[in-house]
Structure formats: structure tokens, C-alpha cells
């Protein structure tokens, strides 16, 4: 059997690419005995792995080129975007089983649910926080209700109709896609929307070592609107002030404000809060292995791979309840965390304290959490789920 993954852009093709998304799924297929390579645009780079194919965009839009690869299937990471619809059409025309990965929460159009879509535009615009937030909200809403409905939606529908499976990364996202696809193409197209989560590397798992009363936070903190480092700082300061035993590890490139905030903490609190900065995959696995809770202050996430890695490592998850955090409703569903009812410092801090109390009282079990999520999220498991749709 021969199944490729494809991302029709020119990302780097080194070890980091093969640690997530289409690169990691390629590895997952290989792990279960399926011949697999990843396809991307651009000229070959020195760091590219041997099983990466670089090619031209014209080839990706050619049914003959895809037919020549002699494939049983392709998983296309093209987000349902109109500009890549001809790539999907070429794979379909070549007679290859096509899985269309949708890396989002499903609210890609007002047709997916107007009220929730409108709320997401507000969140994406910054929730009224910072200069220009209201103007961004107005522009996003106007574009979605005009060009979005008239131009983008018909072209997205043409893209999605090429797929045998419309792979949504969470149950809530699949629900939104089924509603959207029912409008685009009726019940047949809606039935193609299935849950296929992003893959997690197999070394993220519970080792059996004791867990510490520790909270792990991982993010690109320079992405202020999405990751909300300002909320992270408020919540962590409240948490360590309320619980004298808890420690916090913050990983990911730190902003100047985050570093200065950490320096300004009093000695007792600063000693229980680590700002690690960028960490390698091995160090991240160690942090998650020893932590009880993973905390995300994000305003929106299409999936949340760091949270998925934490679940596989036996952590529970805390985040805000939001239409733009759809995967996190799933992440806490296996007695594996909780969502803050109020999306503010008090609400998040209360949820963290309650979650730590659940660990203290024996209501959370690292081995049980890890087993449930490794079975769903490890790369080879995701690869087998895709095989089950067709083979």
C-alpha cells in the first residue's frame, strides 16, 4: 500500500516538519507498514529528510503527475482553501482516495452557524482589546458576509466535493462541517465529514513516574492576540499566590513583557515559576511527563497540538470555554480536565485550582488519561483510522 501526504506550500522539510501535521502522519503510515512520503512545494533544501518530495505547483494541479505516483491514497493538508481546489481536483481525477484535512474548528463560514461564526470573528479580532480591534472585527465580518458568501464559499465547496473524507480535527469541528457541507452538497457530502485528529509523536506518553503538583504552559507567546500572554501572567500570579505548593513551567519563546513580569515577582513566587523559553522536543516531553496539568490561556486554537501531547503524557487540560476552542471540549471529556466557565483571570485561575484539587483528591489518573488519548492521537493510530475509511 502506498499513501502520501501533501502540503501545497514551501515549508522547511527537516526534523521539525516530520514532528507534526502532514510530516508526522507520513511517519505514522510508515510505522504501520504503509509506504509513505510527504509532498511539498519548492526547491530541495539541505535539511530536507530523504522521504520528502519537492515539486512544482503545476505538478500538484496535474492529474497525470499524481497518477504517475501510483498511489492508493493522499492526505491533503490544504485547509479547504479555494486556491488549492485544483490540487484536490487533480488527485480526485487521478482516481486516488483523497482525505482533505481541515485544520480549524469548523467555523469557516457564516453558513456553519451564524451566531458562533460571528462570536469567532470577535475573538479573532482581539475581543475589543488593543488598538484597531473593533475595526478588525468590522472588516472580518464584512468580508465574511460579502466576498465570503459570494466567492469563497462556492470555491470552498468545489474543493471539498473532491474529497472522499473531509477530515475534521475534533468532534465539534466535524459537526460544523456537516452543517456546512449539507448546504454545499446535501447529505452525501455531509456524511464525508469525519473526525481525524492531528497526530502526536509516540514518545509523548505516561512513563509511570510520579507527577508533580505542576502546571505546564506551552505557546508562541509573541502571538499576543491568540496566545494571550497577558492573561497567562495574570492567571499564573493569581495561582501561585493562592496555592503555596504549586509550581509552573512556561515554555516557548518568551516576550520581553513576560521576562520582565517574571523578574518582578517576589522571591517566593518567582522560585516556583520557570520561564524556560524555546525548548526542544525531548525537554518538552520531560516537562509534560512530570506535570499534572496543562494550561492554555489561548483565545482560539484550531486544535492545540501541545495540549494533545500533554494528554498523551498523562496531563489533564485546563482552558477557557469558547466556540474558538472546539477541540478542548473533546480534550476534557475523558475525566481529563475542565474548562473555565468565565473567560477571564478569575475564571481560569479557579478552574486551575479546581483541577489541581481533582488530582489531590485522586479524581485524575495519569495512566488512564494517557492510555485514552494515546489510543486516539499517536501517529500510527491516526494513520490506522484513515485506513479504516477505505482499506
XYZ file of C-alpha atoms in Angstrom:
391
model
C 0.000 0.000 0.000
C 1.219 3.481 -0.879
C -0.228 6.643 0.706
C 1.333 10.099 0.507
C 0.660 13.252 2.486
C 0.795 16.628 0.767
C 1.101 20.237 1.895
C 0.975 22.556 -1.161
C 3.274 25.202 0.330
C 7.045 25.519 0.809
C 7.676 24.841 4.495
C 11.012 23.559 5.740
C 11.360 19.808 5.357
C 13.636 18.880 8.241
C 13.032 17.067 11.523
C 10.606 19.718 12.817
C 8.330 19.227 9.797
C 8.184 15.486 10.429
C 7.324 16.066 14.103
C 3.785 17.307 13.383
C 0.916 17.610 10.901
C 1.447 16.098 7.433
C 5.066 15.136 8.115
C 4.194 13.233 11.286
C 1.242 11.491 9.653
C 3.637 10.320 6.932
C 5.746 8.780 9.705
C 2.604 7.228 11.187
C 1.828 5.442 7.920
C 5.414 4.204 7.738
C 5.164 2.867 11.298
C 2.267 0.581 10.335
C 3.926 -0.709 7.196
C 2.435 1.625 4.586
C 4.845 3.115 2.054
C 4.561 6.861 2.508
C 6.290 10.090 1.529
C 5.416 13.742 2.077
C 4.982 16.125 -0.847
C 5.682 19.869 -0.711
C 6.448 22.785 -2.992
C 9.831 24.353 -3.627
C 13.455 23.546 -4.291
C 15.092 20.835 -2.208
C 16.873 22.161 0.898
C 19.899 20.731 2.728
C 17.847 19.921 5.837
C 15.096 18.080 3.930
C 14.521 14.499 5.016
C 15.042 11.777 2.396
C 11.342 10.865 2.227
C 10.234 14.391 1.290
C 9.332 15.078 -2.337
C 9.676 18.672 -3.545
C 7.842 19.615 -6.715
C 6.267 22.459 -8.695
C 2.752 23.765 -8.205
C 1.868 22.874 -11.790
C 2.611 19.228 -10.964
C 0.283 19.322 -7.968
C -2.510 20.538 -10.241
C -1.841 17.758 -12.766
C -3.846 14.525 -12.648
C -1.151 12.894 -14.808
C 1.550 13.722 -12.266
C -0.494 12.252 -9.421
C -1.412 9.201 -11.496
C 2.281 8.584 -12.136
C 2.925 8.291 -8.374
C 0.929 5.010 -8.328
C -0.847 5.830 -5.074
C -3.648 4.238 -3.080
C -4.375 7.428 -1.157
C -3.397 11.025 -0.413
C -3.991 13.083 2.721
C -4.039 16.705 1.568
C -3.346 19.431 4.115
C -4.798 22.365 2.159
C -7.354 23.669 4.689
C -10.176 23.587 2.127
C -8.859 26.841 0.671
C -10.158 27.843 -2.749
C -6.668 28.461 -4.130
C -5.852 24.752 -3.692
C -9.084 23.367 -5.148
C -7.332 22.390 -8.411
C -4.825 20.305 -6.411
C -7.712 18.397 -4.809
C -9.414 18.065 -8.207
C -6.253 16.643 -9.815
C -5.890 13.968 -7.112
C -9.569 13.063 -7.435
C -9.344 12.928 -11.235
C -6.348 10.581 -10.924
C -8.653 8.104 -9.150
C -6.817 8.317 -5.808
C -8.659 8.055 -2.472
C -8.472 11.594 -1.065
C -8.616 12.733 2.558
C -8.931 16.508 2.979
C -7.509 17.680 6.310
C -9.299 20.713 7.768
C -7.048 22.338 10.357
C -9.655 24.539 12.019
C -12.608 24.475 14.374
C -15.141 24.344 11.557
C -16.461 27.920 11.734
C -15.012 28.820 8.341
C -18.228 30.386 7.014
C -21.366 32.057 8.371
C -23.187 29.050 6.904
C -21.579 26.802 9.535
C -23.608 28.563 12.233
C -24.039 32.334 12.098
C -24.082 33.132 15.813
C -20.988 31.056 16.593
C -19.234 32.338 13.464
C -19.899 35.947 14.497
C -18.585 35.240 18.004
C -15.433 33.759 16.490
C -14.849 36.892 14.379
C -14.953 38.903 17.600
C -12.421 36.559 19.179
C -10.128 36.567 16.134
C -10.200 40.373 16.121
C -8.929 40.519 19.714
C -12.208 40.773 21.670
C -12.108 44.562 21.658
C -8.679 44.586 23.310
C -5.948 46.803 21.882
C -5.933 49.438 19.128
C -7.853 48.596 15.998
C -9.719 45.579 17.432
C -13.171 46.948 16.598
C -12.034 47.849 13.078
C -10.619 44.323 12.601
C -13.926 42.851 13.755
C -15.868 45.022 11.313
C -13.560 44.057 8.420
C -13.674 40.330 9.208
C -17.453 40.357 9.497
C -17.994 42.423 6.341
C -15.643 40.218 4.320
C -17.292 37.011 5.532
C -20.797 38.245 4.750
C -19.909 39.611 1.317
C -16.981 38.100 -0.582
C -17.036 35.111 1.751
C -20.563 34.065 0.830
C -20.412 35.098 -2.833
C -16.897 33.949 -3.793
C -15.133 31.937 -1.084
C -17.948 29.560 -0.163
C -18.680 28.299 -3.698
C -14.962 27.746 -4.320
C -14.521 26.014 -0.949
C -17.483 23.801 -1.808
C -15.816 22.879 -5.112
C -12.678 21.940 -3.141
C -14.477 19.851 -0.511
C -16.516 17.942 -3.091
C -13.289 16.366 -4.394
C -12.631 14.559 -1.113
C -13.681 11.075 -0.067
C -13.186 12.090 3.572
C -13.382 15.620 4.976
C -11.122 15.180 7.981
C -12.141 17.440 10.868
C -9.745 17.628 13.800
C -12.383 17.418 16.577
C -15.974 16.252 17.033
C -17.254 19.842 17.291
C -15.396 20.800 14.102
C -16.929 17.798 12.323
C -20.363 18.931 13.496
C -19.806 22.373 11.962
C -18.512 20.840 8.722
C -21.516 18.538 8.430
C -23.832 21.531 8.698
C -21.785 23.454 6.116
C -21.472 20.503 3.736
C -25.183 19.773 3.901
C -25.707 23.251 2.432
C -22.870 22.781 -0.075
C -23.815 19.333 -1.343
C -26.531 17.613 0.636
C -26.413 14.557 2.901
C -23.795 12.696 0.849
C -21.221 15.455 1.261
C -22.152 15.987 4.927
C -21.544 12.288 5.639
C -17.951 12.641 4.435
C -17.098 14.903 7.399
C -15.332 12.629 9.886
C -13.151 13.144 12.975
C -9.459 12.699 12.196
C -7.314 14.457 14.827
C -3.834 15.770 14.310
C -1.178 13.197 15.134
C 1.101 13.186 18.206
C 4.597 11.694 18.366
C 4.695 8.341 20.147
C 7.291 9.399 22.730
C 4.635 11.587 24.351
C 3.195 9.023 26.756
C 2.951 8.427 30.505
C 6.125 6.793 31.771
C 4.780 5.757 35.166
C 6.979 8.252 37.020
C 5.300 10.290 39.785
C 3.624 13.526 38.742
C 4.450 16.795 40.490
C 1.930 19.449 41.537
C 2.997 21.370 38.480
C 1.237 23.245 35.665
C 2.820 23.337 32.194
C 2.121 26.154 29.717
C 3.418 25.994 26.137
C 2.943 28.580 23.396
C 4.262 31.076 20.875
C 3.855 33.914 23.353
C 4.725 36.561 20.767
C 1.338 35.811 19.128
C -0.376 38.138 21.575
C -3.925 38.060 20.174
C -4.086 34.255 20.023
C -1.945 33.069 22.934
C -2.797 35.941 25.332
C 0.417 36.113 27.386
C -1.132 38.981 29.356
C -3.807 36.579 30.628
C -1.165 33.903 31.294
C 0.743 36.308 33.555
C -2.361 37.364 35.482
C -3.547 33.784 35.969
C -0.170 32.355 36.989
C 0.418 35.139 39.504
C -3.014 34.500 40.994
C -2.453 30.742 41.029
C 0.913 30.741 42.818
C -0.449 33.326 45.245
C -3.395 31.069 46.095
C -1.537 27.732 46.246
C 1.805 27.677 48.055
C 2.723 24.209 46.741
C 2.094 24.529 43.014
C 4.870 25.225 40.512
C 4.515 26.463 36.913
C 6.711 25.901 33.867
C 6.240 28.262 30.914
C 7.831 27.026 27.678
C 8.026 28.738 24.303
C 9.732 31.871 23.058
C 9.137 34.477 25.759
C 8.199 38.086 25.085
C 10.027 40.993 26.715
C 6.932 41.636 28.831
C 6.839 38.028 30.031
C 10.506 38.115 31.071
C 10.099 41.429 32.882
C 6.949 40.188 34.641
C 8.828 37.119 35.867
C 11.682 39.243 37.193
C 9.182 41.414 39.042
C 7.616 38.559 41.010
C 8.532 38.404 44.683
C 11.249 35.888 45.525
C 8.932 33.192 46.863
C 6.651 33.210 43.833
C 9.449 33.620 41.285
C 11.100 30.474 42.637
C 8.009 28.442 41.713
C 7.608 29.876 38.201
C 10.077 28.925 35.471
C 10.225 30.740 32.129
C 12.172 28.257 30.013
C 11.918 29.910 26.590
C 12.155 27.733 23.492
C 12.673 24.058 24.374
C 13.484 21.024 22.256
C 11.088 18.146 21.772
C 12.877 15.980 24.337
C 12.793 18.689 27.011
C 9.126 19.353 26.299
C 8.350 15.657 26.767
C 10.138 15.775 30.147
C 8.158 18.837 31.268
C 4.836 17.218 30.372
C 5.847 13.879 31.888
C 6.326 15.448 35.327
C 3.357 17.885 35.236
C -0.176 17.182 36.393
C -1.938 19.916 34.412
C -1.516 21.613 31.041
C -2.928 25.148 30.908
C -3.789 27.068 27.738
C -4.762 30.755 28.017
C -5.382 30.923 24.242
C -8.288 32.858 22.772
C -8.538 30.417 19.854
C -6.947 27.174 18.678
C -7.713 25.129 15.576
C -6.689 22.020 17.543
C -3.963 22.538 20.135
C -1.144 20.080 19.470
C 0.703 20.967 22.683
C -2.443 20.121 24.662
C -2.763 16.840 22.746
C 0.866 15.999 23.573
C 0.120 16.770 27.221
C -2.879 14.411 27.284
C -0.769 11.605 25.836
C 1.771 12.351 28.587
C -0.870 11.840 31.267
C -1.656 15.503 31.984
C -5.143 16.889 32.301
C -6.056 20.097 30.465
C -7.474 23.462 31.531
C -8.538 26.217 29.128
C -11.352 28.698 28.588
C -14.743 27.558 27.284
C -15.161 29.143 23.860
C -16.567 28.475 20.384
C -12.994 29.025 19.177
C -11.536 26.298 21.426
C -13.668 23.496 19.987
C -11.117 20.705 20.388
C -10.745 21.442 24.093
C -14.333 20.357 24.765
C -13.185 16.976 23.495
C -9.872 17.099 25.360
C -11.563 17.345 28.787
C -14.216 14.711 28.006
C -12.381 11.665 29.412
C -12.196 12.855 33.006
C -9.144 14.646 31.661
C -9.565 18.283 32.613
C -12.042 21.135 32.798
C -12.934 24.370 31.023
C -13.251 27.727 32.762
C -16.833 28.972 32.685
C -15.698 32.619 32.649
C -13.012 33.592 30.173
C -11.087 35.892 32.478
C -8.341 35.707 35.099
C -10.659 34.708 37.936
C -12.406 32.046 35.857
C -9.172 30.486 34.582
C -7.451 30.574 37.978
C -10.490 28.974 39.640
C -10.521 26.187 37.031
C -6.812 25.523 37.614
C -7.256 25.368 41.388
C -10.225 23.027 40.978
C -8.258 20.818 38.596
C -5.297 20.608 40.971
C -7.756 19.662 43.724
C -9.055 16.864 41.477
C -5.503 15.478 41.278
C -5.018 15.827 45.037
C -8.285 14.014 45.742
C -7.499 11.102 43.405
C -10.069 12.063 40.743
C -7.443 12.152 37.981
C -5.249 9.213 36.919
C -2.281 9.876 34.660
C -2.160 6.326 33.282
C -5.868 6.356 32.388
C -5.656 9.768 30.692
C -2.559 8.776 28.748
C -3.972 5.462 27.588
C -7.225 7.001 26.335
C -5.509 9.721 24.326
C -2.521 7.742 23.037
C -5.058 5.328 21.533
C -6.614 8.234 19.619
C -3.750 10.599 18.892
C -0.477 8.753 18.350
C 0.569 8.977 14.717
C 0.172 5.294 13.934
C -3.357 5.327 15.446
C -4.383 8.281 13.283
C -2.912 6.525 10.245
C -4.926 3.368 11.009
C -8.100 5.438 11.382
C -7.584 6.771 7.870
C -7.041 3.234 6.535
C -10.332 2.181 8.122
C -12.222 4.630 5.919
C -11.158 2.877 2.746
C -8.995 -0.225 3.065
